[in-house]
Amino acid sequence: MNNPINIQTIIDSQLTAVLVVDGDLVVHFANTAAEQLLTLSKRRLKDARLDQLVEDISLDMRRIQRCIELEQSFTNSEVQIVIDGLPRWVDVSVTAFTLNRRILALMELRLIDQQKKISQELQQRAQQQAARELVRGLAHEIKNPLGGLRGAAQLLERELEKEELKEFTHLIIAQADRLRNLVDRLLGPQRPGKREVINLHSVLEQVRRLVSMDMAPGISLMRDYDPSIPDLEADPEQLQQALLNMVRNAVDALGDHGHITLRTRTAFQVMLQGKRYRLAAEIRIIDDGPGIPASLQDTLFYPMVTGKEGGTGLGLSIAQELIHQHQGHIECQSRPGHTEFIIYLPLSR
């Protein structure tokens, strides 16, 4: 070729974000895709420390430094980075190289947000279906002998003459009723309720009023609504129950003090349950509590899974089932000091 190749132009044309850092994690080069990912210009990225450019990252930065020291390379899949409060998912590749007798690291960050969301939704749906079938089968097996146990206690009570002995049969009947109610909750709603056109914010306001009645004085419940969101078709009672379960979980996570924000926005071109919707309502329930333990995050929506002492682990499972019946989807993003539950509901009108 007669014309020389402009390497800078080629690298800037890449969709993958490219950074060059030294052993102190100071940035020496960034391409255009890196500017877009980190929301900073090349001028501001240059000479900045990598660990100061992101609010949080699931990758141990010391691995990059060891990579430079040992002149090696590595790849990490599904790394979460938080930039301006927004979590993003990337695949990261780091390769050590020598330039002017100095060892540097070439970092490539490839966005996989969409793939990650689709993968999580498919996995969540499969897990939800398996867990629901297992729990419902188990619940039916419990319910049958439970009815016989309660009936036997009632018959026995009729034969007893001493009132002090009847106290024991009362206890058996009361505990059998408690277990039956628990089993009914495990079985959950069997079919969608009656749909009507409702205003999303009227439901959220009802939830806010209910939660405000019994939460600690040190907790503030804030609103950040988008009034332009159109009405949607839903069962108001079921939607209220789902949102109430999630907001109460946030209140419990905070304890005596903290902040909860109810935020609504319109989302565009959203894929829900394998179908693309032009418009969807996006509801975020945000708290600044300790975060969800990493050991629970993958099984958070399973029945009977809870990190709360004395909890039944049914609130999120029921909420997910109710949102799923409305063709919606729930996502969770959590780290220490920041947890978000994001609910998407299609807007077909």
PDB file of N, CA and C in Angstrom, residues 245-298:
ATOM      1  N   ASN A 245     -43.596  -6.380  48.842  1.00  0.00           N
ATOM      2  CA  ASN A 245     -42.628  -7.369  49.320  1.00  0.00           C
ATOM      3  C   ASN A 245     -41.197  -6.874  49.154  1.00  0.00           C
ATOM      4  N   MET A 246     -40.905  -6.252  47.997  1.00  0.00           N
ATOM      5  CA  MET A 246     -39.536  -5.814  47.723  1.00  0.00           C
ATOM      6  C   MET A 246     -39.151  -4.580  48.549  1.00  0.00           C
ATOM      7  N   VAL A 247     -40.102  -3.647  48.718  1.00  0.00           N
ATOM      8  CA  VAL A 247     -39.800  -2.458  49.512  1.00  0.00           C
ATOM      9  C   VAL A 247     -39.615  -2.842  50.984  1.00  0.00           C
ATOM     10  N   ARG A 248     -40.430  -3.751  51.471  1.00  0.00           N
ATOM     11  CA  ARG A 248     -40.269  -4.196  52.867  1.00  0.00           C
ATOM     12  C   ARG A 248     -38.937  -4.908  53.073  1.00  0.00           C
ATOM     13  N   ASN A 249     -38.476  -5.630  52.063  1.00  0.00           N
ATOM     14  CA  ASN A 249     -37.155  -6.244  52.159  1.00  0.00           C
ATOM     15  C   ASN A 249     -36.074  -5.186  52.304  1.00  0.00           C
ATOM     16  N   ALA A 250     -36.215  -4.091  51.557  1.00  0.00           N
ATOM     17  CA  ALA A 250     -35.239  -2.999  51.649  1.00  0.00           C
ATOM     18  C   ALA A 250     -35.272  -2.373  53.044  1.00  0.00           C
ATOM     19  N   VAL A 251     -36.467  -2.190  53.592  1.00  0.00           N
ATOM     20  CA  VAL A 251     -36.605  -1.637  54.945  1.00  0.00           C
ATOM     21  C   VAL A 251     -35.934  -2.548  55.963  1.00  0.00           C
ATOM     22  N   ASP A 252     -36.172  -3.849  55.850  1.00  0.00           N
ATOM     23  CA  ASP A 252     -35.556  -4.806  56.780  1.00  0.00           C
ATOM     24  C   ASP A 252     -34.034  -4.795  56.666  1.00  0.00           C
ATOM     25  N   ALA A 253     -33.521  -4.624  55.435  1.00  0.00           N
ATOM     26  CA  ALA A 253     -32.064  -4.627  55.232  1.00  0.00           C
ATOM     27  C   ALA A 253     -31.411  -3.416  55.884  1.00  0.00           C
ATOM     28  N   LEU A 254     -32.136  -2.293  55.966  1.00  0.00           N
ATOM     29  CA  LEU A 254     -31.551  -1.072  56.514  1.00  0.00           C
ATOM     30  C   LEU A 254     -31.497  -1.071  58.034  1.00  0.00           C
ATOM     31  N   GLY A 255     -32.419  -1.766  58.670  1.00  0.00           N
ATOM     32  CA  GLY A 255     -32.441  -1.751  60.130  1.00  0.00           C
ATOM     33  C   GLY A 255     -33.062  -0.472  60.661  1.00  0.00           C
ATOM     34  N   ASP A 256     -32.252   0.343  61.350  1.00  0.00           N
ATOM     35  CA  ASP A 256     -32.782   1.548  62.004  1.00  0.00           C
ATOM     36  C   ASP A 256     -32.598   2.827  61.204  1.00  0.00           C
ATOM     37  N   HIS A 257     -31.686   2.817  60.230  1.00  0.00           N
ATOM     38  CA  HIS A 257     -31.465   4.060  59.492  1.00  0.00           C
ATOM     39  C   HIS A 257     -30.963   3.752  58.080  1.00  0.00           C
ATOM     40  N   GLY A 258     -31.218   4.698  57.184  1.00  0.00           N
ATOM     41  CA  GLY A 258     -30.791   4.535  55.795  1.00  0.00           C
ATOM     42  C   GLY A 258     -31.747   5.242  54.853  1.00  0.00           C
ATOM     43  N   HIS A 259     -31.523   5.046  53.564  1.00  0.00           N
ATOM     44  CA  HIS A 259     -32.336   5.713  52.547  1.00  0.00           C
ATOM     45  C   HIS A 259     -32.856   4.696  51.535  1.00  0.00           C
ATOM     46  N   ILE A 260     -34.111   4.852  51.150  1.00  0.00           N
ATOM     47  CA  ILE A 260     -34.720   4.041  50.091  1.00  0.00           C
ATOM     48  C   ILE A 260     -35.277   5.014  49.053  1.00  0.00           C
ATOM     49  N   THR A 261     -35.015   4.723  47.800  1.00  0.00           N
ATOM     50  CA  THR A 261     -35.540   5.555  46.707  1.00  0.00           C
ATOM     51  C   THR A 261     -36.415   4.706  45.798  1.00  0.00           C
ATOM     52  N   LEU A 262     -37.606   5.195  45.519  1.00  0.00           N
ATOM     53  CA  LEU A 262     -38.492   4.582  44.525  1.00  0.00           C
ATOM     54  C   LEU A 262     -38.382   5.418  43.251  1.00  0.00           C
ATOM     55  N   ARG A 263     -37.814   4.843  42.203  1.00  0.00           N
ATOM     56  CA  ARG A 263     -37.553   5.594  40.970  1.00  0.00           C
ATOM     57  C   ARG A 263     -38.267   4.930  39.796  1.00  0.00           C
ATOM     58  N   THR A 264     -38.907   5.723  38.966  1.00  0.00           N
ATOM     59  CA  THR A 264     -39.560   5.191  37.767  1.00  0.00           C
ATOM     60  C   THR A 264     -39.034   5.912  36.533  1.00  0.00           C
ATOM     61  N   ARG A 265     -38.899   5.152  35.474  1.00  0.00           N
ATOM     62  CA  ARG A 265     -38.465   5.694  34.195  1.00  0.00           C
ATOM     63  C   ARG A 265     -39.131   4.882  33.076  1.00  0.00           C
ATOM     64  N   THR A 266     -39.045   5.386  31.862  1.00  0.00           N
ATOM     65  CA  THR A 266     -39.489   4.635  30.690  1.00  0.00           C
ATOM     66  C   THR A 266     -38.273   4.006  30.038  1.00  0.00           C
ATOM     67  N   ALA A 267     -38.336   2.700  29.800  1.00  0.00           N
ATOM     68  CA  ALA A 267     -37.254   1.989  29.112  1.00  0.00           C
ATOM     69  C   ALA A 267     -37.701   1.695  27.679  1.00  0.00           C
ATOM     70  N   PHE A 268     -36.741   1.708  26.766  1.00  0.00           N
ATOM     71  CA  PHE A 268     -37.057   1.535  25.350  1.00  0.00           C
ATOM     72  C   PHE A 268     -36.420   0.259  24.812  1.00  0.00           C
ATOM     73  N   GLN A 269     -37.148  -0.396  23.922  1.00  0.00           N
ATOM     74  CA  GLN A 269     -36.657  -1.615  23.249  1.00  0.00           C
ATOM     75  C   GLN A 269     -36.139  -2.640  24.266  1.00  0.00           C
ATOM     76  N   VAL A 270     -37.050  -3.096  25.107  1.00  0.00           N
ATOM     77  CA  VAL A 270     -36.693  -4.019  26.193  1.00  0.00           C
ATOM     78  C   VAL A 270     -37.139  -5.431  25.827  1.00  0.00           C
ATOM     79  N   MET A 271     -36.253  -6.389  26.046  1.00  0.00           N
ATOM     80  CA  MET A 271     -36.582  -7.796  25.801  1.00  0.00           C
ATOM     81  C   MET A 271     -37.087  -8.418  27.101  1.00  0.00           C
ATOM     82  N   LEU A 272     -38.348  -8.882  27.098  1.00  0.00           N
ATOM     83  CA  LEU A 272     -38.949  -9.484  28.282  1.00  0.00           C
ATOM     84  C   LEU A 272     -39.552 -10.826  27.909  1.00  0.00           C
ATOM     85  N   GLN A 273     -39.076 -11.876  28.571  1.00  0.00           N
ATOM     86  CA  GLN A 273     -39.580 -13.228  28.347  1.00  0.00           C
ATOM     87  C   GLN A 273     -39.563 -13.597  26.861  1.00  0.00           C
ATOM     88  N   GLY A 274     -38.472 -13.245  26.203  1.00  0.00           N
ATOM     89  CA  GLY A 274     -38.285 -13.618  24.812  1.00  0.00           C
ATOM     90  C   GLY A 274     -39.015 -12.759  23.808  1.00  0.00           C
ATOM     91  N   LYS A 275     -39.656 -11.684  24.265  1.00  0.00           N
ATOM     92  CA  LYS A 275     -40.395 -10.807  23.366  1.00  0.00           C
ATOM     93  C   LYS A 275     -39.888  -9.379  23.535  1.00  0.00           C
ATOM     94  N   ARG A 276     -39.704  -8.674  22.424  1.00  0.00           N
ATOM     95  CA  ARG A 276     -39.204  -7.302  22.480  1.00  0.00           C
ATOM     96  C   ARG A 276     -40.376  -6.326  22.553  1.00  0.00           C
ATOM     97  N   TYR A 277     -40.300  -5.410  23.525  1.00  0.00           N
ATOM     98  CA  TYR A 277     -41.321  -4.374  23.691  1.00  0.00           C
ATOM     99  C   TYR A 277     -40.702  -3.011  23.386  1.00  0.00           C
ATOM    100  N   ARG A 278     -41.441  -2.216  22.651  1.00  0.00           N
ATOM    101  CA  ARG A 278     -40.933  -0.886  22.299  1.00  0.00           C
ATOM    102  C   ARG A 278     -40.812  -0.017  23.539  1.00  0.00           C
ATOM    103  N   LEU A 279     -41.785  -0.146  24.456  1.00  0.00           N
ATOM    104  CA  LEU A 279     -41.777   0.635  25.691  1.00  0.00           C
ATOM    105  C   LEU A 279     -42.018  -0.269  26.889  1.00  0.00           C
ATOM    106  N   ALA A 280     -41.361   0.044  27.999  1.00  0.00           N
ATOM    107  CA  ALA A 280     -41.590  -0.686  29.253  1.00  0.00           C
ATOM    108  C   ALA A 280     -41.430   0.284  30.407  1.00  0.00           C
ATOM    109  N   ALA A 281     -42.181   0.051  31.459  1.00  0.00           N
ATOM    110  CA  ALA A 281     -42.005   0.828  32.685  1.00  0.00           C
ATOM    111  C   ALA A 281     -40.855   0.213  33.476  1.00  0.00           C
ATOM    112  N   GLU A 282     -39.951   1.062  33.941  1.00  0.00           N
ATOM    113  CA  GLU A 282     -38.808   0.622  34.729  1.00  0.00           C
ATOM    114  C   GLU A 282     -38.955   1.170  36.143  1.00  0.00           C
ATOM    115  N   ILE A 283     -39.045   0.271  37.110  1.00  0.00           N
ATOM    116  CA  ILE A 283     -39.183   0.661  38.517  1.00  0.00           C
ATOM    117  C   ILE A 283     -37.926   0.216  39.252  1.00  0.00           C
ATOM    118  N   ARG A 284     -37.278   1.144  39.921  1.00  0.00           N
ATOM    119  CA  ARG A 284     -36.073   0.814  40.695  1.00  0.00           C
ATOM    120  C   ARG A 284     -36.347   1.053  42.181  1.00  0.00           C
ATOM    121  N   ILE A 285     -36.040   0.045  42.983  1.00  0.00           N
ATOM    122  CA  ILE A 285     -36.121   0.156  44.439  1.00  0.00           C
ATOM    123  C   ILE A 285     -34.678   0.122  44.940  1.00  0.00           C
ATOM    124  N   ILE A 286     -34.189   1.265  45.375  1.00  0.00           N
ATOM    125  CA  ILE A 286     -32.765   1.443  45.682  1.00  0.00           C
ATOM    126  C   ILE A 286     -32.595   1.691  47.175  1.00  0.00           C
ATOM    127  N   ASP A 287     -31.660   0.982  47.806  1.00  0.00           N
ATOM    128  CA  ASP A 287     -31.342   1.259  49.207  1.00  0.00           C
ATOM    129  C   ASP A 287     -29.835   1.300  49.398  1.00  0.00           C
ATOM    130  N   ASP A 288     -29.409   1.958  50.465  1.00  0.00           N
ATOM    131  CA  ASP A 288     -27.982   2.074  50.765  1.00  0.00           C
ATOM    132  C   ASP A 288     -27.592   1.195  51.960  1.00  0.00           C
ATOM    133  N   GLY A 289     -28.212   0.033  52.037  1.00  0.00           N
ATOM    134  CA  GLY A 289     -27.923  -0.915  53.108  1.00  0.00           C
ATOM    135  C   GLY A 289     -26.634  -1.682  52.871  1.00  0.00           C
ATOM    136  N   PRO A 290     -26.414  -2.741  53.651  1.00  0.00           N
ATOM    137  CA  PRO A 290     -25.144  -3.483  53.568  1.00  0.00           C
ATOM    138  C   PRO A 290     -24.974  -4.296  52.295  1.00  0.00           C
ATOM    139  N   GLY A 291     -26.033  -4.452  51.523  1.00  0.00           N
ATOM    140  CA  GLY A 291     -25.945  -5.265  50.303  1.00  0.00           C
ATOM    141  C   GLY A 291     -26.309  -6.712  50.570  1.00  0.00           C
ATOM    142  N   ILE A 292     -26.553  -7.436  49.499  1.00  0.00           N
ATOM    143  CA  ILE A 292     -26.932  -8.849  49.593  1.00  0.00           C
ATOM    144  C   ILE A 292     -25.670  -9.698  49.564  1.00  0.00           C
ATOM    145  N   PRO A 293     -25.508 -10.636  50.480  1.00  0.00           N
ATOM    146  CA  PRO A 293     -24.314 -11.493  50.459  1.00  0.00           C
ATOM    147  C   PRO A 293     -24.150 -12.187  49.117  1.00  0.00           C
ATOM    148  N   ALA A 294     -22.912 -12.289  48.665  1.00  0.00           N
ATOM    149  CA  ALA A 294     -22.639 -12.902  47.358  1.00  0.00           C
ATOM    150  C   ALA A 294     -23.150 -14.334  47.300  1.00  0.00           C
ATOM    151  N   SER A 295     -23.154 -15.017  48.438  1.00  0.00           N
ATOM    152  CA  SER A 295     -23.602 -16.417  48.477  1.00  0.00           C
ATOM    153  C   SER A 295     -25.098 -16.562  48.204  1.00  0.00           C
ATOM    154  N   LEU A 296     -25.857 -15.464  48.351  1.00  0.00           N
ATOM    155  CA  LEU A 296     -27.308 -15.535  48.152  1.00  0.00           C
ATOM    156  C   LEU A 296     -27.760 -14.963  46.810  1.00  0.00           C
ATOM    157  N   GLN A 297     -26.885 -14.231  46.132  1.00  0.00           N
ATOM    158  CA  GLN A 297     -27.340 -13.479  44.963  1.00  0.00           C
ATOM    159  C   GLN A 297     -27.837 -14.359  43.827  1.00  0.00           C
ATOM    160  N   ASP A 298     -27.255 -15.540  43.642  1.00  0.00           N
ATOM    161  CA  ASP A 298     -27.678 -16.409  42.539  1.00  0.00           C
ATOM    162  C   ASP A 298     -28.970 -17.165  42.853  1.00  0.00           C
TER     163      ASP A 298
END
